[in-house]
Amino acid sequence: MCGIIGYIGAKPAKQEILQSLQLLEYRGYDSAGLCCFENDKLKLIKKKGKVSTLITACENEFVTAHCGIGHTRWATHGDPSDKNAHPHLSENNNVAIVHNGIIENFESLKGNLQKNGTRFRSETDSEVIAQLLQKSKCESELKKVQELSTLLKGSYAIAILFKELSNQIFAIKKNSPLILGKANDGLYLSSDVNALIGKTSEYYIMQENDIIWIDNQDVYLFDSNLRAKDIEYQPLTLTTQDISRGTFEHYMHKEIMQVPQAIELTMTEFEPMQNPLTRIPAELIKSAEHFSIIGCGTAYNAGNTISYYARQRDIFVDCYYASEYRYEKFLSRKNEVCIFISQSGETADTIEALKKAKEHNIPTIVVTNVASSTLNKLADYILPTKAGPEIAVASTKAYSAQITALYAFIDYVYCIKNGINCRSCILKDKLKDICDKLKSYDLSIIDNIANQLKNIERVFFIGRGVDFATSQEASLKLKEISNIHSEALYAGELKHGTLALIDENTVVIVIATQKELLEKTINSVYEIKARGAKVIMLTQFEVSIDAVDILVSLPQTDQLLMAEVSIYPLQMLAYKTALYKGLDPDKPRNLAKSVTVE
Ligand code: G6P
């Protein structure tokens, strides 16, 4: 949550910072701000609302600035408002900071400062950082920054300007990401490498407790004891094309259309020459008695989806929400392997869950979409997804890529456990067939359904087996971007309570892709229709059921892989419904893409 940016160089700082803030907006968009050195003073503008509001407010400002810091916020402490927006200034206006993370001991720090007369302007936890820096008795600014790590508890990526040190930026990080980007004519700090695409050719991912000091074009890196470190840059290969909306009105639309490509590219990763699975020792898989999959939101749903596929192969997988897993009591189970799924690789709950698993010496595998992410650094083994940058808050192509990687993983486990030579080409061919069918799939019927959903109060998604897992993901998509109350249920569970909510203001979306469960699911359809709800059914089978109001035909493919197919029109349904409701599908209310707070 929250995106921070810093820039120093030959280009106008305002332009560089505002452009990057727009690319970081997926991390939060309730307020934004900018502080630059101008005529040796710290000049600050911050506004409630999206970055576009800040851009308007800055129109004729910061004309001569070449060094500054910016922030886009997702509120944790204090409501979205001008005063709670970052950057925050110290009481004497001599220090400016931007912060991503949570300062867990801010109340006691603030209390002490207030006792000594410091006046605060905001309700945020972050302001305490600027005030502490102002009050510090350390002899140099670098030491003041270092001292922060002894005072602050929690997570933080912080960029700092001191009025006395014109055109210099300091930064420090712990448990929140921060990247240093190097260009020919400038240096950048950013919460995410995506915001540096097209600007820098090289980047360095700051390590825990690193301190950075940028003095014009010179940059120095220190560890927490202020010992100098070498900066090991890596090349930035992504292009502006990868992060542009192209001809699409929204990122979400572009990303749904990229689903087939995400599946194909991810599958290519598992080709024999480079197969990341072969780096996981066969002995580890052979001896594994329990597989746990852990993630949040869509990533959790991907794990749940794959657990059905695994069961078909006699592999039993437990799925956990990352925020719950770390408090489980049985963490010391013998022969456990944990698989963590995360598009960003930066979700705080998932990172903490992985750390917990490591404390218990449990081997860890991550499925992530961002090679430079924190989870990749922490895990024992990496299964990369190749969805490409996903920018819309609601995850779509990353989900499809995650289940692709996990199909490959489960097949690998199955083969090792049964002494079979693993031939990923069979899976690859099947997925190729799915991709071809998705590419030519006519989604026009979805538009009509979305138009009907826009005035509906409640939507239920139901299914049995893996179709329930798809229902969970479809329901999450719809609720997060269209603000319609929606819920996923096992089809058989409706009659045990939720049927009480079914009436003519309800739409029930039935997913039925598993032949052996079809008849029973159709029973539920009649029960729903008898209570007056509208029924929409998605299936690849040729059925004619008079209780179904709209039948959505799915492309026919291997039944075990149907989850890859059935979610596709439902992602589009969520997108179109948000459009019909006049909502911005890329930036849903109250949410952020990368949730870096626990
Ligand atoms: C947030 C996003 C979801 C995402 C979840 C997990 O809640 O809004 O779209 O699925 O985080 O994110 P991750 O990056 O770990 O997959």
XYZ file of C-alpha atoms and ligand atoms in Angstrom:
614
model
C 0.000 0.000 0.000
C 1.148 3.477 -0.744
C 3.712 4.195 -3.420
C 6.762 6.364 -2.879
C 9.072 7.941 -5.391
C 12.183 10.094 -5.310
C 14.047 11.792 -8.129
C 17.195 13.796 -8.556
C 18.693 14.669 -11.928
C 18.748 16.786 -15.021
C 15.053 16.445 -15.865
C 12.284 18.463 -14.198
C 11.580 16.665 -10.915
C 7.851 17.401 -11.057
C 7.403 15.610 -14.375
C 9.484 12.583 -13.335
C 7.786 12.197 -9.973
C 4.207 12.694 -11.197
C 4.662 10.268 -14.100
C 6.017 7.620 -11.755
C 3.296 8.261 -9.197
C 0.710 7.460 -11.859
C 2.409 4.110 -12.367
C 2.397 3.500 -8.617
C -1.238 4.450 -8.222
C -2.332 0.812 -8.105
C -0.780 0.839 -4.600
C -3.258 3.419 -3.334
C -5.095 6.381 -4.707
C -6.906 8.263 -1.960
C -4.451 11.175 -1.841
C -1.101 12.157 -3.298
C 1.630 14.716 -2.746
C 4.934 16.100 -3.881
C 7.761 17.951 -2.124
C 10.751 19.400 -4.007
C 13.688 21.643 -3.357
C 12.945 24.989 -4.943
C 15.278 27.945 -4.399
C 16.853 26.003 -1.515
C 13.492 25.699 0.234
C 11.211 22.698 0.639
C 8.036 23.312 -1.308
C 5.078 21.005 -0.687
C 1.755 20.363 -2.448
C -0.536 17.510 -1.416
C -4.149 16.759 -2.224
C -6.929 14.384 -1.381
C -7.927 12.347 -4.447
C -6.141 10.610 -7.268
C -2.772 11.620 -8.731
C -4.655 13.447 -11.492
C -5.905 15.925 -8.851
C -2.325 16.510 -7.730
C -1.208 17.001 -11.326
C -3.764 19.768 -11.760
C -2.737 21.372 -8.470
C 0.928 21.390 -9.533
C 0.311 22.821 -12.993
C 2.387 25.987 -12.708
C 4.483 24.925 -9.743
C 7.922 23.404 -9.161
C 9.209 24.939 -12.404
C 12.893 24.904 -11.450
C 12.941 21.795 -9.226
C 15.305 18.934 -9.996
C 15.070 16.985 -6.757
C 12.041 15.827 -4.825
C 9.916 13.064 -3.318
C 6.310 12.023 -3.986
C 3.678 9.699 -2.558
C 0.357 8.132 -3.446
C -1.596 6.957 -0.409
C -3.832 4.109 0.726
C -5.050 5.246 4.120
C -4.269 3.220 7.217
C -4.006 5.785 10.039
C -6.193 8.825 9.442
C -8.840 9.340 6.784
C -8.034 10.334 3.198
C -7.561 14.124 3.378
C -5.150 16.875 2.384
C -3.581 16.963 5.835
C -3.057 13.190 6.061
C -1.572 13.002 2.573
C 2.219 12.637 2.293
C 4.851 14.127 2.183
C 4.836 15.107 5.849
C 6.921 17.983 7.155
C 8.512 18.309 10.571
C 7.113 21.037 12.797
C 9.814 23.517 11.700
C 9.340 22.565 8.016
C 12.996 21.530 7.747
C 12.428 17.818 7.107
C 10.101 16.210 4.564
C 9.349 12.497 4.390
C 7.290 10.001 2.431
C 6.572 6.593 3.958
C 5.186 3.248 2.861
C 4.405 0.782 5.651
C 3.133 1.015 9.205
C 4.947 2.423 12.226
C 3.567 0.119 14.890
C 4.917 2.075 17.888
C 3.889 5.492 16.563
C 1.507 6.162 19.456
C 4.203 5.978 22.111
C 6.686 7.906 19.942
C 4.091 10.574 19.233
C 3.080 10.737 22.911
C 6.680 11.379 23.946
C 7.161 14.054 21.292
C 3.892 15.741 22.251
C 4.906 15.740 25.925
C 7.953 17.717 24.859
C 5.846 20.213 22.998
C 5.893 18.962 19.394
C 2.706 19.825 17.518
C 1.435 17.374 14.920
C -0.533 18.331 11.850
C -1.915 14.939 10.776
C -3.458 11.784 12.201
C -0.954 9.532 10.462
C 1.608 7.202 11.951
C 4.107 8.495 9.358
C 4.371 12.097 10.560
C 6.227 10.904 13.626
C 9.214 10.106 11.335
C 9.638 13.728 10.254
C 9.280 14.937 13.843
C 11.829 12.419 15.153
C 14.331 13.526 12.516
C 13.827 17.167 13.476
C 14.379 16.401 17.161
C 17.389 14.114 16.631
C 20.603 15.170 18.338
C 22.841 13.135 15.999
C 25.671 15.118 14.439
C 24.952 14.319 10.794
C 21.838 13.771 8.709
C 23.091 10.307 7.785
C 23.325 9.390 11.473
C 19.837 10.800 12.062
C 18.506 8.514 9.365
C 20.395 5.565 10.836
C 18.968 6.352 14.268
C 15.451 5.885 12.843
C 15.983 2.145 12.597
C 16.568 1.992 16.346
C 13.415 3.992 17.087
C 10.814 2.709 14.612
C 8.971 -0.594 14.914
C 6.979 -2.018 12.038
C 7.516 -1.749 8.312
C 8.862 1.152 6.361
C 10.306 2.390 3.119
C 11.082 6.062 3.682
C 12.520 8.806 1.493
C 13.705 11.970 3.216
C 14.680 15.529 2.300
C 16.508 17.853 4.714
C 16.128 21.542 3.939
C 19.757 22.159 4.902
C 21.041 19.646 2.341
C 19.764 20.905 -0.953
C 19.447 18.337 -3.752
C 20.121 15.346 -1.554
C 17.800 12.455 -0.733
C 18.103 9.856 2.020
C 16.256 6.556 2.131
C 15.891 3.656 4.508
C 13.874 0.457 4.317
C 12.663 -2.439 6.424
C 9.915 -4.881 5.410
C 8.569 -2.593 2.658
C 10.050 -2.564 -0.830
C 12.265 0.212 -2.174
C 14.203 0.257 -5.427
C 17.041 2.514 -6.559
C 16.990 3.241 -10.289
C 19.957 4.624 -12.234
C 19.670 6.559 -15.490
C 22.296 8.480 -17.454
C 20.982 11.779 -16.216
C 19.363 10.991 -12.905
C 18.655 8.714 -9.953
C 15.286 7.430 -8.791
C 13.825 5.782 -5.730
C 10.613 3.836 -6.186
C 8.377 1.350 -4.385
C 8.261 -0.707 -7.524
C 10.408 -1.315 -10.549
C 7.397 -0.819 -12.873
C 7.405 2.900 -12.117
C 10.953 3.104 -13.464
C 10.283 1.470 -16.818
C 11.322 3.739 -19.673
C 13.251 5.939 -17.233
C 16.172 3.879 -15.995
C 18.275 1.133 -17.495
C 19.484 -0.392 -14.224
C 18.099 -0.869 -10.754
C 19.077 -2.073 -7.309
C 16.601 -3.666 -4.905
C 17.341 -2.306 -1.456
C 18.026 -4.998 1.153
C 16.627 -5.013 4.672
C 17.950 -2.077 6.754
C 19.881 -0.599 3.839
C 20.415 3.153 3.958
C 20.874 5.204 0.809
C 22.277 8.689 0.533
C 22.031 10.433 -2.818
C 24.072 13.610 -3.136
C 23.336 15.086 -6.548
C 24.590 12.381 -8.928
C 26.599 10.452 -6.332
C 24.913 7.646 -4.502
C 26.167 5.840 -1.393
C 24.808 2.642 0.093
C 25.252 1.622 3.736
C 24.162 -1.207 5.978
C 22.478 -0.514 9.306
C 25.874 0.132 10.957
C 26.776 2.676 8.264
C 29.327 0.374 6.729
C 29.622 1.170 3.016
C 28.231 -1.446 0.615
C 28.679 -1.914 -3.128
C 25.586 -1.308 -5.211
C 24.934 -4.263 -7.454
C 22.674 -2.987 -10.200
C 20.703 -5.266 -12.478
C 19.444 -4.415 -15.945
C 15.832 -3.314 -16.369
C 14.525 -5.144 -19.398
C 10.816 -4.303 -19.314
C 9.687 -1.710 -21.850
C 7.035 0.987 -21.808
C 4.994 -1.254 -24.088
C 4.712 -3.769 -21.218
C 3.062 -1.215 -18.990
C 1.033 0.794 -21.467
C -2.724 0.429 -21.849
C -2.278 0.357 -25.615
C -5.606 0.872 -27.340
C -7.594 -0.364 -24.345
C -9.598 1.996 -22.207
C -8.649 0.113 -19.034
C -5.762 -2.045 -17.911
C -8.198 -4.672 -16.711
C -9.604 -5.132 -20.212
C -6.128 -5.400 -21.704
C -5.102 -7.878 -19.018
C -8.140 -10.136 -19.556
C -7.359 -10.168 -23.259
C -3.789 -11.198 -22.361
C -4.949 -14.302 -20.466
C -4.115 -16.752 -23.300
C -0.683 -15.181 -23.697
C -0.061 -15.381 -19.930
C -0.900 -19.094 -19.950
C 1.302 -19.793 -22.986
C 4.294 -17.829 -21.725
C 4.062 -19.385 -18.290
C 3.925 -22.862 -19.773
C 7.016 -22.051 -21.816
C 8.858 -21.515 -18.526
C 8.322 -25.181 -17.735
C 9.955 -26.505 -20.889
C 12.678 -29.100 -20.298
C 15.710 -26.877 -20.871
C 14.907 -24.407 -18.117
C 12.174 -26.109 -16.153
C 12.295 -24.526 -12.677
C 10.672 -27.645 -11.263
C 13.853 -29.610 -11.809
C 15.561 -27.334 -9.291
C 13.263 -28.709 -6.588
C 15.012 -31.879 -5.409
C 13.064 -35.024 -6.253
C 13.911 -36.310 -2.767
C 12.078 -33.393 -1.234
C 8.958 -34.133 -3.253
C 9.165 -37.864 -2.583
C 9.340 -37.387 1.143
C 6.702 -34.641 1.268
C 3.616 -35.799 3.156
C 1.727 -32.503 3.245
C 1.528 -29.683 0.738
C 0.137 -26.399 1.965
C -0.713 -23.585 -0.415
C -0.821 -20.104 1.050
C -1.873 -16.767 -0.437
C -4.289 -13.851 -0.243
C -7.258 -12.839 -2.385
C -6.967 -14.127 -5.922
C -3.709 -15.902 -5.164
C -5.467 -17.913 -2.451
C -8.250 -18.728 -4.908
C -5.672 -19.991 -7.407
C -4.356 -22.326 -4.701
C -7.840 -23.528 -3.885
C -8.551 -24.171 -7.552
C -5.428 -26.239 -7.907
C -6.197 -28.278 -4.795
C -9.020 -29.959 -6.774
C -6.661 -30.803 -9.620
C -4.191 -32.190 -7.094
C -6.820 -34.395 -5.497
C -7.586 -35.949 -8.870
C -3.968 -37.036 -8.813
C -4.185 -38.328 -5.233
C -2.119 -35.435 -3.940
C -3.672 -33.754 -0.963
C -3.187 -30.059 -0.611
C -4.411 -27.788 2.172
C -5.034 -24.118 1.355
C -4.657 -21.281 3.824
C -5.170 -17.555 3.760
C -1.745 -16.105 4.524
C -3.147 -13.875 7.256
C -4.362 -17.006 9.089
C -1.618 -19.504 8.290
C 0.978 -17.972 10.548
C -1.256 -18.496 13.577
C -1.917 -22.169 12.842
C -0.879 -24.532 15.613
C 0.500 -27.385 13.540
C 3.339 -25.543 11.869
C 5.809 -28.165 12.993
C 4.199 -30.967 10.958
C 6.763 -33.394 9.608
C 7.576 -33.501 5.898
C 5.565 -30.479 4.960
C 6.222 -28.354 1.864
C 4.694 -24.889 1.621
C 3.821 -23.187 -1.627
C 3.231 -19.444 -1.469
C 1.362 -17.736 -4.297
C 1.560 -14.016 -4.918
C 1.322 -11.969 -8.069
C 3.385 -9.117 -6.648
C 5.586 -11.113 -4.318
C 5.199 -8.194 -1.906
C 2.004 -8.978 0.011
C 2.894 -8.489 3.668
C 0.695 -11.304 5.005
C 2.199 -13.782 2.549
C 5.750 -12.658 3.331
C 5.153 -13.046 7.060
C 3.599 -16.489 6.513
C 6.665 -17.552 4.541
C 8.984 -16.281 7.239
C 7.003 -18.310 9.769
C 7.349 -21.449 7.647
C 11.093 -20.856 7.401
C 11.348 -20.496 11.171
C 9.963 -24.033 11.313
C 12.444 -25.229 8.663
C 9.653 -25.992 6.216
C 10.855 -25.974 2.586
C 9.271 -23.074 0.715
C 8.305 -22.677 -2.926
C 6.892 -19.423 -4.317
C 4.770 -18.808 -7.370
C 5.225 -15.140 -8.248
C 4.962 -12.840 -11.215
C 7.717 -10.395 -10.225
C 11.264 -11.709 -10.400
C 12.657 -8.908 -8.250
C 10.129 -9.393 -5.452
C 10.759 -9.950 -1.761
C 9.127 -13.394 -1.788
C 11.480 -14.563 -4.531
C 14.418 -13.488 -2.403
C 13.158 -15.345 0.646
C 11.966 -18.638 -0.841
C 13.955 -21.821 -1.377
C 12.498 -22.451 -4.842
C 10.765 -20.243 -7.380
C 8.074 -21.142 -9.901
C 7.769 -18.017 -12.045
C 4.576 -16.950 -13.768
C 4.948 -14.969 -16.963
C 1.807 -12.886 -16.978
C 3.812 -9.688 -17.521
C 3.160 -6.585 -15.422
C -0.377 -6.629 -14.033
C -1.549 -3.137 -13.240
C -5.331 -3.260 -12.715
C -6.064 -3.804 -9.034
C -8.283 -6.807 -9.750
C -6.055 -9.713 -10.724
C -6.967 -11.584 -13.923
C -4.143 -12.817 -16.145
C -1.959 -13.466 -13.098
C -4.585 -15.894 -11.743
C -4.580 -17.825 -15.028
C -0.773 -17.893 -15.022
C -0.697 -19.041 -11.384
C -2.927 -22.022 -12.012
C -0.879 -22.850 -15.113
C 2.349 -23.012 -13.081
C 0.590 -25.085 -10.454
C -0.835 -27.574 -12.958
C 2.776 -28.137 -14.017
C 3.874 -28.458 -10.389
C 1.178 -30.973 -9.481
C 1.950 -33.072 -12.574
C 5.597 -33.032 -11.543
C 4.769 -34.161 -7.999
C 2.508 -36.886 -9.358
C 5.209 -38.202 -11.653
C 7.888 -38.208 -8.977
C 5.670 -39.886 -6.433
C 4.715 -42.554 -8.971
C 8.137 -43.004 -10.563
C 6.920 -41.773 -13.951
C 8.996 -39.721 -16.370
C 7.311 -36.297 -16.296
C 6.228 -35.115 -19.737
C 5.073 -31.564 -19.408
C 4.460 -31.499 -23.173
C 1.090 -33.229 -22.669
C -0.046 -30.456 -20.337
C 1.461 -27.906 -22.682
C -0.552 -29.221 -25.643
C -3.763 -29.195 -23.661
C -3.178 -25.658 -22.468
C -2.291 -24.588 -25.988
C -5.658 -25.932 -27.111
C -7.350 -23.937 -24.322
C -5.525 -20.766 -25.338
C -6.528 -21.166 -28.972
C -10.143 -21.609 -27.932
C -10.078 -18.624 -25.585
C -8.585 -16.423 -28.297
C -11.533 -17.083 -30.596
C -14.186 -17.232 -27.860
C -17.088 -14.889 -28.554
C -17.762 -12.964 -25.339
C -20.616 -10.833 -26.677
C -23.223 -12.571 -24.498
C -21.378 -11.256 -21.428
C -22.231 -7.683 -22.323
C -25.946 -8.387 -22.097
C -25.560 -10.156 -18.729
C -23.479 -7.294 -17.329
C -26.159 -4.832 -18.364
C -28.705 -6.847 -16.381
C -26.471 -7.169 -13.312
C -26.005 -3.444 -12.905
C -29.289 -3.037 -11.005
C -29.108 -6.240 -9.019
C -28.521 -6.222 -5.251
C -27.149 -9.700 -4.706
C -25.303 -12.208 -6.834
C -24.436 -15.746 -5.849
C -21.957 -17.904 -7.707
C -22.436 -21.614 -7.176
C -20.632 -24.743 -8.280
C -19.438 -28.113 -7.063
C -15.839 -29.300 -6.811
C -13.459 -27.125 -8.785
C -16.419 -25.050 -9.997
C -16.834 -23.864 -6.427
C -13.225 -22.649 -6.452
C -13.895 -20.783 -9.707
C -17.056 -19.378 -8.104
C -14.931 -17.921 -5.315
C -12.669 -16.138 -7.758
C -15.554 -14.958 -9.936
C -17.375 -13.644 -6.889
C -14.281 -11.809 -5.649
C -13.844 -10.180 -9.064
C -17.441 -9.011 -9.207
C -17.601 -7.614 -5.674
C -14.237 -5.843 -5.807
C -14.862 -3.838 -8.940
C -18.652 -3.539 -9.262
C -19.473 -3.121 -5.546
C -22.328 -5.629 -5.873
C -22.684 -7.893 -2.876
C -21.713 -11.310 -4.086
C -20.920 -14.629 -2.500
C -19.671 -18.020 -3.645
C -21.313 -21.191 -2.413
C -21.083 -24.899 -2.926
C -24.179 -25.645 -5.011
C -25.266 -28.268 -2.512
C -25.059 -25.841 0.405
C -27.643 -23.357 -0.840
C -30.526 -25.234 0.699
C -28.816 -25.187 4.099
C -29.326 -21.506 4.673
C -28.642 -19.136 1.805
C -31.796 -20.091 -0.061
C -33.489 -17.738 2.425
C -31.911 -14.824 0.534
C -32.981 -15.930 -2.932
C -35.710 -13.802 -4.485
C -36.413 -11.910 -7.696
C -33.700 -9.340 -6.838
C -31.071 -12.051 -6.903
C -28.995 -13.450 -9.726
C -27.423 -16.857 -9.321
C -24.550 -17.746 -11.621
C -24.071 -21.480 -11.871
C -20.787 -22.996 -13.060
C -21.087 -26.611 -14.186
C -18.028 -28.023 -15.915
C -17.708 -31.422 -14.228
C -19.765 -34.157 -15.932
C -20.217 -36.336 -12.871
C -21.552 -33.392 -10.841
C -23.821 -31.969 -13.508
C -27.080 -33.658 -12.550
C -26.853 -32.649 -8.932
C -26.008 -29.077 -9.908
C -29.068 -28.962 -12.142
C -31.182 -29.899 -9.099
C -29.929 -26.718 -7.436
C -30.883 -24.710 -10.527
C -34.525 -25.777 -10.140
C -34.507 -24.980 -6.430
C -33.247 -21.472 -7.196
C -35.682 -20.845 -10.031
C -38.584 -21.898 -7.821
C -37.646 -18.964 -5.499
C -37.771 -16.410 -8.330
C -34.071 -15.672 -8.933
C -32.614 -15.201 -12.386
C -30.311 -18.099 -13.282
C -27.275 -17.839 -15.531
C -25.426 -21.044 -16.214
C -21.946 -21.599 -17.650
C -21.194 -25.024 -19.031
C -19.476 -26.771 -21.908
C -22.157 -29.474 -21.998
C -25.110 -29.336 -24.345
C -27.986 -28.939 -21.935
C -31.433 -27.522 -22.283
C -32.846 -26.541 -18.925
C -35.958 -24.394 -18.855
C -35.055 -23.064 -15.400
C -31.939 -21.400 -16.856
C -32.526 -17.838 -18.075
C -29.214 -17.397 -19.887
C -26.908 -20.213 -20.907
C -23.264 -19.306 -21.511
C -21.562 -22.003 -23.580
C -17.956 -22.610 -22.654
C -15.377 -23.976 -25.070
C -15.024 -27.733 -24.735
C -11.694 -28.953 -23.399
C -10.113 -31.358 -20.917
C -12.480 -31.368 -17.960
C -9.618 -31.352 -15.448
C -8.420 -28.024 -16.823
C -11.795 -26.322 -17.171
C -10.982 -23.835 -14.404
C -8.658 -22.175 -16.883
C -11.634 -21.671 -19.214
C -14.606 -20.900 -16.971
C -13.032 -17.942 -15.161
C -12.362 -16.105 -18.409
C -15.931 -14.966 -19.264
C -16.515 -14.259 -15.574
C -13.538 -11.912 -15.389
C -15.052 -10.135 -18.353
C -18.447 -10.088 -16.641
C -16.982 -8.286 -13.624
C -15.234 -5.803 -15.901
C -18.319 -5.043 -17.990
C -20.569 -4.774 -14.942
C -18.262 -2.160 -13.421
C -18.454 -0.222 -16.691
C -22.258 -0.362 -16.732
C -22.255 0.934 -13.177
C -20.019 3.823 -14.183
C -17.146 2.640 -11.959
C -13.424 2.676 -12.701
C -12.545 -1.030 -12.958
C -8.822 -0.348 -12.604
C -9.125 1.450 -9.285
C -11.828 -0.097 -7.113
C -13.055 1.701 -3.998
C -10.973 1.199 -0.832
C -8.613 -1.341 -2.397
C -5.011 -1.454 -3.527
C -3.143 -3.979 -5.578
C -0.069 -4.504 -3.500
C -1.045 -4.878 0.145
C 2.186 -4.253 1.970
C 0.627 -3.896 5.405
C -0.516 -6.768 7.614
C -4.874 -7.535 -2.951
C -5.356 -7.343 -4.359
C -5.818 -8.674 -4.947
C -4.710 -9.712 -4.814
C -4.226 -9.842 -3.380
C -2.977 -10.716 -3.287
O -5.924 -7.856 -2.125
O -6.403 -6.406 -4.406
O -6.140 -8.496 -6.306
O -5.190 -10.943 -5.263
O -3.876 -8.558 -2.874
O -1.942 -10.084 -3.995
P -0.637 -10.833 -4.465
O 0.210 -9.800 -5.110
O -0.018 -11.419 -3.240
O -1.090 -11.900 -5.409
